[in-house]
Amino acid sequence: MKASWVADEEKSKVQMMSGADMLMEALEKEGVEVLFGYPGGAVLPIYDALYKKKIRHILTRHEQGAIHAAQGFARVTGKAGVVIATSGPGATNLVTGIADAMIDSLPLVIFTGQVATTVIGTDAFQEADIVGVTMPITKHNYQVRRVEDLPGIIQEAFHIAQSGRPGPVLVDIPKDISTALGAYAAPKHVSLPGYQPTVMPNLLQVKRLADAIATAKKPVILAGAGVLFAGAEKEILSLAEQHRIPVANTLLGLGSFPSDHPLFLGMAGMHGTYAANIALYECDLLIGIGARFDDRLTGDLNHFAQKAAVAHIDIDPAEIGKNVETLIPIVGCAKHTVSALLRESTSSGDTAEWVYHLSELKSSYPLWYKKDDKTLKPQRLLEIIHEETKGEAIVTTDVGQHQMWTAQYYGFSKPNRWVTSGGLGTMGFGFPAAIGAKIGNPELPVVAVTGDGGFQMTLQELSVLQELKLPVIIVIVNNQSLGMVRQWQEIFYEERYSQSLIPVQPDFVKLAAAYGIDGAVAGTEEEARQEFARALASNSPFLLDCRVTSDENVYPMIAPGKGIHQMIGVKP
Ligand SMILES: Cc1ncc(C[n+]2csc(CCOP(=O)(O)OP(=O)(O)O)c2C)c(N)n1
């Protein structure tokens, strides 16, 4: 075994290869099966090397489509999404997706072409300093200056993107590096002394948390996306059930806890449930797991968990204490940390009264909307989609009201089926993300819930659906407005609807038809159910234009600047 490995290494040491071929070799070594990208001058040698390879390449119709598709792929598979774009405009078209992946901790490896090293800094054709531009929005980035460095850099890039707190890593490859011949040596292992993410928790801190659990009367778990990245759903369920601790989710943490579980309070934050937000307000012990405590979750920090001892479990030490003062900081992976906690915490506090109080709040102040079976209510539409897919689908969204209604009404109960742009709030994300999600997980139905506004930001990717015949169902929640903007203008700007109403819309069904995609309009519950069922059964691309009531608002809501307990639109 050893001898053959040595022989391989010896052989590879003397092998001369172009930079582009080294890239292909490295991608194969990383087990990459699919790339999302768009060609251009600076990456021509890379695309030429790809031509000879079996790696699948999805040609999106815009680089933003490629990166959002890679994000959808990463979100449902847990593997790095891989993107290629050319220099200059190709690279800058990726910027929104890179920032989005950074804030939502999605593993991506992005290869950008660059002008030749001989002309860097001369404002050469299609030159943009993408390394400089993306410095603050990547977990790490590189510009390759020696062809021999490529295999090692690529190995590091995958390692950094996928380990610790995942994130996007960019590798900028000047054109002359892609064409240069170099001695290829397969890298052996990554050695980064300055980057050693802490996976195992400090057991003394775990013991402190176990002690706090043993005496807490009003504990609550806030489970974020870190739980999903770590695959710690079972451990969180055991922790909650063992100690009778209610659980709330962040927006991105949905799916990490069964939505029909009696201890589940729902999503917390700006459009969270009353029970979840009051739990975070009144609790005496808050256990945050893989969550960032961002402002959309906490509301005014002066009112957030003020009566609580805060324990924060996160793999990224920079998150702990960043927004919320933390009494018990635990750096570590959610799975290992909660496993250690389960071993350590043998006694529970008396939480019976607290659990009863919160379940009363849950049933007394549920999510609500005015029902009307003659029109199509957007909330009802999401319930119908849940019923028709039996809650099993992968659902992606854009940003706005439809995103919040999906989070509130779809009822996610399984991990890695919820794909949304949480931190950056990127309109145009949902549809291309659905393409990547379907490629990553072809077994499950994939539904892209989008707004009539957001869909028009990346609808060129209909061409990809057509070409690949990907059975993605696009559901446009068509309220003929930039709904979330309209809602804020209604509530906080005395109904001055400045640039948010869009009465003239394209005929979306005809638009889909132009791409050879079947579609339908739905204006009632009945039509929505029928057409959605038809779409699902067709196992083909489908666009459903849902004409929902246009003056609907997302409630409940924490008004900007208010505390988490000061919600509007709560109705018994
Ligand atoms: C790229 C981008 N531009 C602007 C915004 C600000 N914004 C947030 S929600 C929203 C309205 C979205 O409208 P639509 O896509 O129709 O969805 P709806 O809210 O109606 O469901 C806007 C403009 C954004 N989030 N992203």
XYZ file of C-alpha atoms and ligand atoms in Angstrom:
598
model
C 0.000 0.000 0.000
C 2.695 2.394 1.127
C 4.938 1.450 -1.770
C 2.275 2.149 -4.381
C 1.445 5.488 -2.772
C 5.104 6.450 -2.846
C 5.303 5.328 -6.445
C 2.253 7.443 -7.319
C 3.776 10.393 -5.616
C 7.077 9.919 -7.375
C 5.257 9.687 -10.693
C 3.187 12.777 -9.999
C 6.276 14.686 -8.983
C 7.684 14.543 -12.459
C 4.414 15.043 -14.312
C 4.262 18.369 -16.152
C 0.800 19.872 -16.360
C -0.870 23.164 -17.206
C -2.498 25.143 -14.423
C -5.922 24.453 -15.938
C -5.254 20.698 -15.917
C -4.026 20.916 -12.334
C -7.319 22.568 -11.440
C -9.261 19.686 -13.026
C -7.068 17.169 -11.238
C -7.681 18.920 -7.930
C -11.448 19.080 -8.481
C -11.538 15.347 -9.156
C -9.453 14.730 -6.074
C -11.972 16.725 -4.008
C -14.781 14.597 -5.435
C -16.453 17.547 -7.173
C -19.189 16.302 -9.495
C -20.817 19.526 -10.566
C -19.689 23.064 -11.333
C -21.876 26.130 -11.799
C -20.396 28.738 -14.080
C -20.114 30.958 -17.091
C -17.133 31.160 -19.459
C -15.108 34.112 -20.730
C -11.662 35.151 -21.953
C -9.653 34.733 -18.765
C -11.061 31.264 -18.066
C -10.865 29.900 -21.627
C -7.931 27.607 -20.734
C -9.930 26.291 -17.757
C -13.010 25.632 -19.892
C -10.785 23.942 -22.461
C -9.390 21.617 -19.788
C -12.946 20.968 -18.568
C -13.975 19.951 -22.107
C -11.910 16.784 -21.760
C -13.312 15.902 -18.343
C -16.443 14.180 -17.075
C -17.245 16.808 -14.427
C -20.751 18.156 -14.991
C -20.988 21.882 -15.669
C -24.216 23.835 -15.334
C -24.137 26.833 -17.640
C -26.367 29.378 -15.954
C -27.396 32.463 -17.905
C -25.831 34.965 -15.509
C -23.014 34.551 -12.982
C -25.375 35.561 -10.160
C -27.509 32.563 -11.162
C -24.427 30.330 -10.923
C -23.486 31.407 -7.420
C -27.024 31.225 -6.035
C -27.403 27.775 -7.605
C -24.143 26.727 -5.937
C -25.527 28.067 -2.640
C -28.709 26.007 -3.041
C -26.563 22.959 -3.807
C -24.386 23.577 -0.731
C -27.385 24.180 1.525
C -29.058 20.842 0.756
C -25.943 18.658 0.386
C -23.616 20.143 3.006
C -20.846 19.952 0.374
C -19.065 22.935 -1.131
C -20.795 24.470 -4.130
C -18.219 25.168 -6.829
C -18.391 28.191 -9.129
C -16.325 29.380 -12.099
C -16.501 32.843 -13.641
C -14.306 34.931 -15.835
C -12.369 38.045 -14.761
C -13.821 41.553 -14.461
C -17.609 41.562 -14.940
C -17.885 37.791 -14.557
C -16.219 37.996 -11.179
C -18.057 41.119 -9.995
C -21.399 39.523 -10.942
C -20.660 36.992 -8.197
C -20.230 39.530 -5.438
C -23.812 39.507 -4.104
C -23.803 35.711 -3.843
C -20.422 35.698 -2.125
C -21.625 38.193 0.493
C -24.797 36.149 0.882
C -22.862 32.900 1.409
C -20.523 34.591 3.875
C -23.253 35.857 6.173
C -25.254 32.609 5.926
C -22.138 30.404 6.386
C -22.462 28.437 3.144
C -19.434 26.497 1.895
C -18.452 27.644 -1.594
C -15.244 27.430 -3.589
C -15.194 30.079 -6.288
C -12.695 30.164 -9.135
C -12.347 33.451 -10.973
C -10.215 34.088 -14.007
C -7.847 37.034 -13.828
C -5.841 38.939 -16.425
C -2.287 37.677 -16.941
C 0.186 38.368 -14.126
C 2.195 40.513 -16.578
C -0.632 43.065 -16.860
C -2.201 42.975 -13.393
C -2.521 46.545 -12.167
C -2.537 48.120 -15.640
C -6.344 48.350 -16.024
C -6.095 45.618 -18.611
C -9.199 44.465 -20.477
C -11.641 42.890 -18.011
C -9.412 43.513 -15.043
C -11.032 43.922 -11.639
C -9.321 43.438 -8.312
C -11.686 40.697 -7.191
C -9.379 39.646 -4.371
C -9.541 43.192 -2.988
C -13.282 43.458 -3.604
C -14.083 40.177 -1.860
C -11.590 40.425 0.998
C -14.280 41.340 3.570
C -16.916 38.953 2.215
C -14.944 35.729 1.909
C -13.763 33.382 4.615
C -10.473 33.446 2.753
C -9.258 34.324 -0.712
C -6.196 33.702 -2.844
C -4.566 34.890 -6.019
C -2.403 32.162 -7.512
C 1.002 33.493 -8.564
C 2.905 30.249 -9.275
C 1.406 27.365 -11.162
C 3.004 24.831 -8.813
C 1.031 26.337 -5.917
C -2.351 25.556 -7.497
C -2.970 22.011 -6.142
C -2.094 23.013 -2.580
C -4.161 26.201 -2.724
C -7.192 24.345 -4.034
C -6.923 21.712 -1.340
C -6.708 24.456 1.283
C -9.642 26.298 -0.267
C -11.927 23.256 0.048
C -10.698 22.586 3.555
C -11.323 26.149 4.714
C -14.722 26.406 2.996
C -16.046 23.196 4.521
C -14.503 23.109 8.005
C -15.317 25.022 11.172
C -17.929 27.632 10.361
C -18.409 27.082 6.625
C -18.033 29.957 4.194
C -17.010 31.069 0.706
C -13.378 30.843 -0.431
C -12.276 32.511 -3.667
C -9.320 31.449 -5.800
C -8.326 33.999 -8.451
C -6.319 32.434 -11.284
C -4.487 34.700 -13.758
C -4.747 33.470 -17.332
C -1.018 32.845 -17.735
C -1.089 30.647 -14.621
C -3.824 28.518 -16.224
C -1.715 28.026 -19.345
C 1.715 27.730 -17.693
C 3.208 24.262 -17.375
C 4.399 23.208 -13.974
C 5.547 20.110 -12.160
C 2.426 18.619 -10.647
C 2.669 17.222 -7.152
C -0.504 16.072 -5.426
C -0.643 17.794 -2.059
C -0.573 15.418 0.889
C -2.502 17.137 3.627
C -3.499 20.611 4.667
C -1.260 22.255 7.216
C -2.599 25.549 8.481
C -1.259 26.163 11.967
C -3.149 29.479 12.192
C -6.490 27.894 11.332
C -7.569 25.137 13.685
C -11.310 25.407 14.337
C -12.293 24.248 17.812
C -14.683 21.359 17.373
C -14.624 19.759 20.819
C -16.015 21.899 23.637
C -14.326 22.805 26.880
C -15.822 20.325 29.352
C -15.668 22.737 32.281
C -17.933 25.091 30.360
C -20.215 22.208 29.445
C -20.435 21.350 33.153
C -21.397 24.967 33.926
C -24.217 24.746 31.429
C -25.350 21.398 32.856
C -25.450 23.011 36.316
C -27.450 25.938 34.949
C -29.940 23.523 33.340
C -30.309 21.678 36.639
C -31.590 24.803 38.393
C -33.335 26.697 35.588
C -37.084 27.094 35.824
C -37.544 28.945 32.541
C -34.969 27.630 30.081
C -35.284 27.939 26.314
C -33.183 26.599 23.456
C -32.679 28.823 20.425
C -31.561 26.544 17.580
C -29.948 28.168 14.538
C -28.421 27.025 11.269
C -25.300 25.801 13.101
C -27.396 22.865 14.301
C -28.110 21.906 10.688
C -24.497 22.347 9.566
C -23.390 20.059 12.393
C -26.198 17.528 11.852
C -27.121 17.891 15.542
C -30.917 17.611 15.217
C -31.200 14.365 17.202
C -29.017 15.698 20.006
C -31.110 18.885 20.315
C -34.285 16.793 20.408
C -32.828 14.620 23.196
C -31.680 17.673 25.144
C -35.111 19.298 24.887
C -37.022 16.140 25.776
C -34.697 15.016 28.560
C -34.968 18.333 30.443
C -38.362 19.516 29.140
C -36.869 22.624 27.540
C -38.961 24.484 24.935
C -37.266 25.181 21.588
C -37.440 28.168 19.243
C -35.770 28.376 15.830
C -34.053 31.207 14.069
C -35.155 31.817 10.461
C -32.234 29.777 9.118
C -32.530 27.130 11.825
C -35.986 25.990 10.665
C -36.061 22.251 10.055
C -33.671 21.504 12.904
C -36.569 20.659 15.235
C -39.887 18.994 14.357
C -42.470 21.745 13.833
C -45.273 19.605 15.300
C -43.428 18.778 18.527
C -45.214 19.946 21.705
C -42.017 21.659 22.926
C -41.621 23.627 19.683
C -42.491 27.294 19.953
C -41.954 28.251 16.309
C -39.659 30.779 14.707
C -38.437 33.687 16.841
C -37.595 37.203 15.679
C -39.200 40.013 13.720
C -41.958 37.813 12.266
C -41.674 35.055 14.818
C -44.480 33.607 16.903
C -45.682 35.325 20.051
C -44.814 32.264 22.162
C -41.227 32.053 20.834
C -40.542 35.742 21.342
C -42.082 35.892 24.796
C -40.014 32.838 25.737
C -36.852 34.731 24.747
C -38.074 37.753 26.719
C -39.039 35.956 29.934
C -36.556 33.066 30.098
C -34.089 32.599 32.947
C -31.676 30.484 30.869
C -31.197 31.001 27.142
C -29.212 28.301 25.349
C -28.278 29.665 21.908
C -26.934 26.944 19.615
C -25.388 27.811 16.240
C -27.200 31.129 16.042
C -25.853 34.654 15.484
C -28.315 36.707 17.567
C -28.689 39.221 14.743
C -30.892 42.290 15.043
C -33.822 40.763 13.131
C -33.902 38.057 15.780
C -33.294 40.062 18.959
C -35.143 43.334 18.361
C -33.906 46.032 20.751
C -31.110 44.356 22.715
C -32.129 46.233 25.870
C -35.184 44.000 26.030
C -33.655 40.753 24.835
C -33.270 37.926 27.374
C -32.604 40.469 30.104
C -33.676 38.112 32.884
C -31.614 35.214 31.571
C -28.219 33.677 31.982
C -27.127 33.305 28.356
C -25.225 30.237 27.204
C -23.955 30.361 23.654
C -22.653 27.318 21.794
C -20.966 28.219 18.503
C -18.106 26.910 16.408
C -17.089 30.488 15.607
C -15.651 32.185 18.715
C -16.166 35.579 17.057
C -19.940 35.112 17.356
C -19.934 34.596 21.099
C -20.629 37.784 23.021
C -20.758 39.774 19.765
C -24.325 40.962 20.242
C -25.544 39.455 23.484
C -23.680 39.364 26.782
C -22.882 35.715 27.423
C -22.395 34.079 30.804
C -21.511 30.601 29.536
C -19.545 30.737 26.268
C -18.877 27.363 24.648
C -16.822 27.182 21.479
C -17.436 23.936 19.645
C -19.432 22.062 17.074
C -23.111 21.806 18.032
C -23.172 18.012 17.702
C -20.150 17.324 19.876
C -21.085 19.975 22.394
C -24.676 18.877 22.888
C -23.546 15.224 23.026
C -21.125 16.164 25.809
C -23.900 18.110 27.528
C -26.222 15.109 27.346
C -23.572 12.998 29.069
C -22.955 15.656 31.709
C -26.431 16.905 32.533
C -28.118 14.314 34.652
C -30.583 16.483 36.574
C -33.244 18.841 35.265
C -34.812 21.985 36.643
C -38.510 22.115 37.385
C -39.804 23.497 34.098
C -43.390 22.207 34.262
C -45.003 25.588 34.926
C -42.926 27.285 32.225
C -43.719 24.636 29.620
C -47.402 24.938 30.470
C -47.283 28.765 30.301
C -45.648 28.721 26.864
C -47.974 26.073 25.472
C -50.877 28.239 26.635
C -49.363 31.217 24.786
C -48.861 29.023 21.736
C -52.495 27.986 21.601
C -53.923 31.373 22.682
C -51.849 33.473 20.241
C -51.274 31.361 17.143
C -50.258 32.663 13.730
C -53.397 34.000 12.130
C -54.828 35.530 8.971
C -58.313 36.411 7.814
C -59.630 33.413 5.923
C -61.561 33.917 2.695
C -62.132 31.059 0.288
C -63.182 33.312 -2.633
C -59.730 34.816 -2.990
C -56.255 33.364 -2.622
C -54.613 34.275 0.660
C -50.820 33.934 0.489
C -50.693 32.220 3.880
C -53.266 29.665 2.710
C -51.226 29.109 -0.443
C -48.258 28.042 1.681
C -50.461 25.708 3.720
C -51.706 24.150 0.470
C -48.129 23.650 -0.744
C -47.320 21.978 2.576
C -50.354 19.700 2.292
C -49.679 18.724 -1.322
C -45.994 17.994 -0.695
C -46.736 16.444 2.736
C -44.078 18.750 4.145
C -41.392 16.738 2.344
C -40.278 19.230 -0.300
C -37.165 21.330 -0.497
C -38.487 24.874 -0.486
C -36.444 27.873 -1.551
C -37.529 31.494 -1.360
C -36.620 34.950 -2.400
C -36.851 37.808 0.077
C -39.911 39.646 1.258
C -43.384 38.809 2.486
C -43.588 35.454 0.699
C -40.339 34.436 2.431
C -41.784 35.142 5.862
C -45.082 33.411 5.048
C -43.123 30.367 3.883
C -41.133 30.353 7.127
C -44.349 30.707 9.132
C -46.715 28.389 7.260
C -44.767 25.678 5.455
C -43.978 23.808 8.691
C -40.419 22.570 8.174
C -39.748 19.440 10.168
C -36.787 17.880 8.426
C -33.266 19.212 8.062
C -31.753 20.758 4.946
C -34.971 21.380 3.053
C -35.227 25.091 3.713
C -33.146 27.300 1.426
C -33.432 31.028 1.913
C -31.288 34.122 2.027
C -31.378 35.030 5.714
C -28.546 37.388 6.583
C -28.169 39.377 3.387
C -31.804 39.180 2.284
C -31.023 38.873 -1.403
C -33.911 39.260 -3.837
C -33.270 37.040 -6.856
C -31.829 34.244 -4.711
C -34.699 31.789 -4.587
C -35.166 30.603 -8.155
C -31.510 29.878 -9.050
C -31.018 28.382 -5.563
C -33.830 25.947 -6.405
C -31.929 24.844 -9.521
C -28.841 24.072 -7.438
C -30.953 22.367 -4.763
C -32.604 20.094 -7.354
C -29.212 19.175 -8.788
C -27.927 18.486 -5.273
C -30.948 16.432 -4.270
C -32.829 15.108 -7.318
C -34.977 12.781 -5.193
C -37.101 15.399 -3.446
C -39.634 17.780 -4.980
C -38.227 21.308 -5.154
C -40.461 24.362 -4.933
C -39.152 27.884 -5.518
C -41.495 30.315 -3.773
C -40.751 33.783 -5.122
C -42.214 37.254 -5.207
C -43.257 38.883 -8.456
C -40.485 41.399 -7.736
C -37.638 39.040 -6.859
C -38.399 36.554 -9.631
C -37.766 39.289 -12.184
C -34.227 39.725 -10.871
C -32.967 36.288 -11.990
C -35.670 34.886 -14.274
C -33.192 34.369 -17.104
C -32.420 31.038 -15.442
C -35.706 29.722 -16.897
C -33.459 28.850 -19.796
C -31.550 26.388 -17.562
C -34.792 24.727 -16.442
C -35.802 24.371 -20.068
C -32.468 22.951 -21.163
C -32.103 20.484 -18.293
C -35.839 19.756 -17.966
C -35.404 20.123 -14.222
C -38.667 19.526 -12.384
C -38.611 22.674 -10.250
C -41.997 24.216 -9.448
C -41.862 28.002 -9.423
C -44.622 29.526 -7.321
C -44.896 33.267 -7.823
C -46.682 34.872 -4.896
C -47.961 37.631 -7.148
C -49.239 40.567 -5.118
C -48.425 43.104 -7.848
C -46.110 44.942 -5.507
C -42.829 44.848 -3.705
C -44.927 43.544 -0.869
C -42.582 43.882 2.086
C -41.692 47.443 1.091
C -45.391 48.201 0.630
C -46.106 46.770 4.087
C -43.524 49.009 5.784
C -44.818 52.031 3.873
C -48.361 51.213 4.980
C -47.437 50.807 8.638
C -44.558 53.247 9.156
C -44.850 55.784 6.292
C -48.560 56.618 6.406
C -49.413 54.671 3.268
C -47.110 56.650 0.979
C -46.437 53.838 -1.472
C -43.313 55.267 -3.022
C -42.108 53.016 -5.881
C -43.469 49.784 -4.415
C -46.625 49.133 -6.451
C -46.196 47.319 -9.765
C -49.603 47.225 -11.434
C -48.145 46.329 -14.840
C -46.643 42.863 -14.741
C -45.540 40.539 -17.517
C -47.726 37.569 -18.321
C -45.582 35.108 -16.377
C -47.261 32.043 -17.884
C -46.540 33.261 -21.416
C -43.018 34.062 -20.339
C -42.565 30.480 -19.143
C -44.088 29.278 -22.420
C -41.403 31.179 -24.295
C -38.921 28.890 -22.538
C -41.058 25.820 -23.306
C -42.194 25.585 -19.686
C -45.754 24.741 -18.707
C -47.585 27.098 -16.388
C -50.905 28.249 -14.962
C -52.557 31.126 -13.160
C -54.298 30.531 -9.835
C -56.635 33.075 -8.255
C -58.464 30.921 -5.728
C -57.572 28.229 -3.222
C -59.193 25.619 -5.403
C -57.188 26.635 -8.482
C -53.973 26.830 -6.487
C -54.432 23.319 -5.117
C -55.415 21.843 -8.485
C -52.620 23.454 -10.456
C -49.985 22.778 -7.822
C -50.995 19.109 -7.730
C -50.784 19.025 -11.541
C -47.327 20.567 -11.408
C -46.147 18.055 -8.827
C -47.512 15.111 -10.774
C -46.009 16.337 -14.052
C -42.455 15.941 -12.747
C -41.480 18.702 -15.177
C -40.595 22.366 -14.806
C -43.714 24.382 -14.012
C -44.556 28.002 -13.257
C -47.574 28.781 -11.104
C -48.564 32.460 -11.096
C -50.601 32.873 -7.911
C -52.680 36.030 -7.865
C -52.872 36.507 -4.122
C -54.666 39.283 -2.245
C -52.391 42.267 -2.628
C -52.987 44.147 0.628
C -51.956 41.344 2.965
C -49.343 42.005 5.674
C -46.986 39.678 7.502
C -47.896 39.484 11.175
C -47.016 39.343 13.952
C -44.199 41.829 13.762
C -41.680 43.480 16.023
C -41.606 47.081 14.861
C -38.080 48.344 14.124
C -36.292 49.499 17.267
C -38.779 47.800 19.582
C -38.228 45.017 22.074
C -38.913 41.373 21.330
C -42.026 41.419 23.544
C -43.539 44.488 21.845
C -45.176 42.802 18.886
C -47.879 44.218 16.681
C -50.516 42.142 14.912
C -50.830 39.550 17.679
C -54.410 38.302 17.918
C -55.929 35.793 20.275
C -31.480 42.828 -4.215
C -32.445 43.466 -3.282
N -32.924 44.700 -3.535
C -33.812 45.270 -2.679
C -34.223 44.620 -1.557
C -35.190 45.287 -0.585
N -36.446 44.532 -0.488
C -36.698 43.659 0.504
S -38.159 42.879 0.331
C -38.506 43.735 -1.061
C -39.795 43.500 -1.797
C -39.820 42.177 -2.459
O -40.916 42.123 -3.329
P -41.353 40.773 -3.983
O -40.197 40.070 -4.550
O -42.483 41.012 -4.897
O -41.818 39.906 -2.714
P -43.023 40.196 -1.683
O -42.473 40.992 -0.557
O -44.096 40.916 -2.420
O -43.446 38.840 -1.241
C -37.474 44.618 -1.383
C -37.481 45.536 -2.542
C -33.669 43.344 -1.319
N -33.966 42.640 -0.231
N -32.810 42.791 -2.198
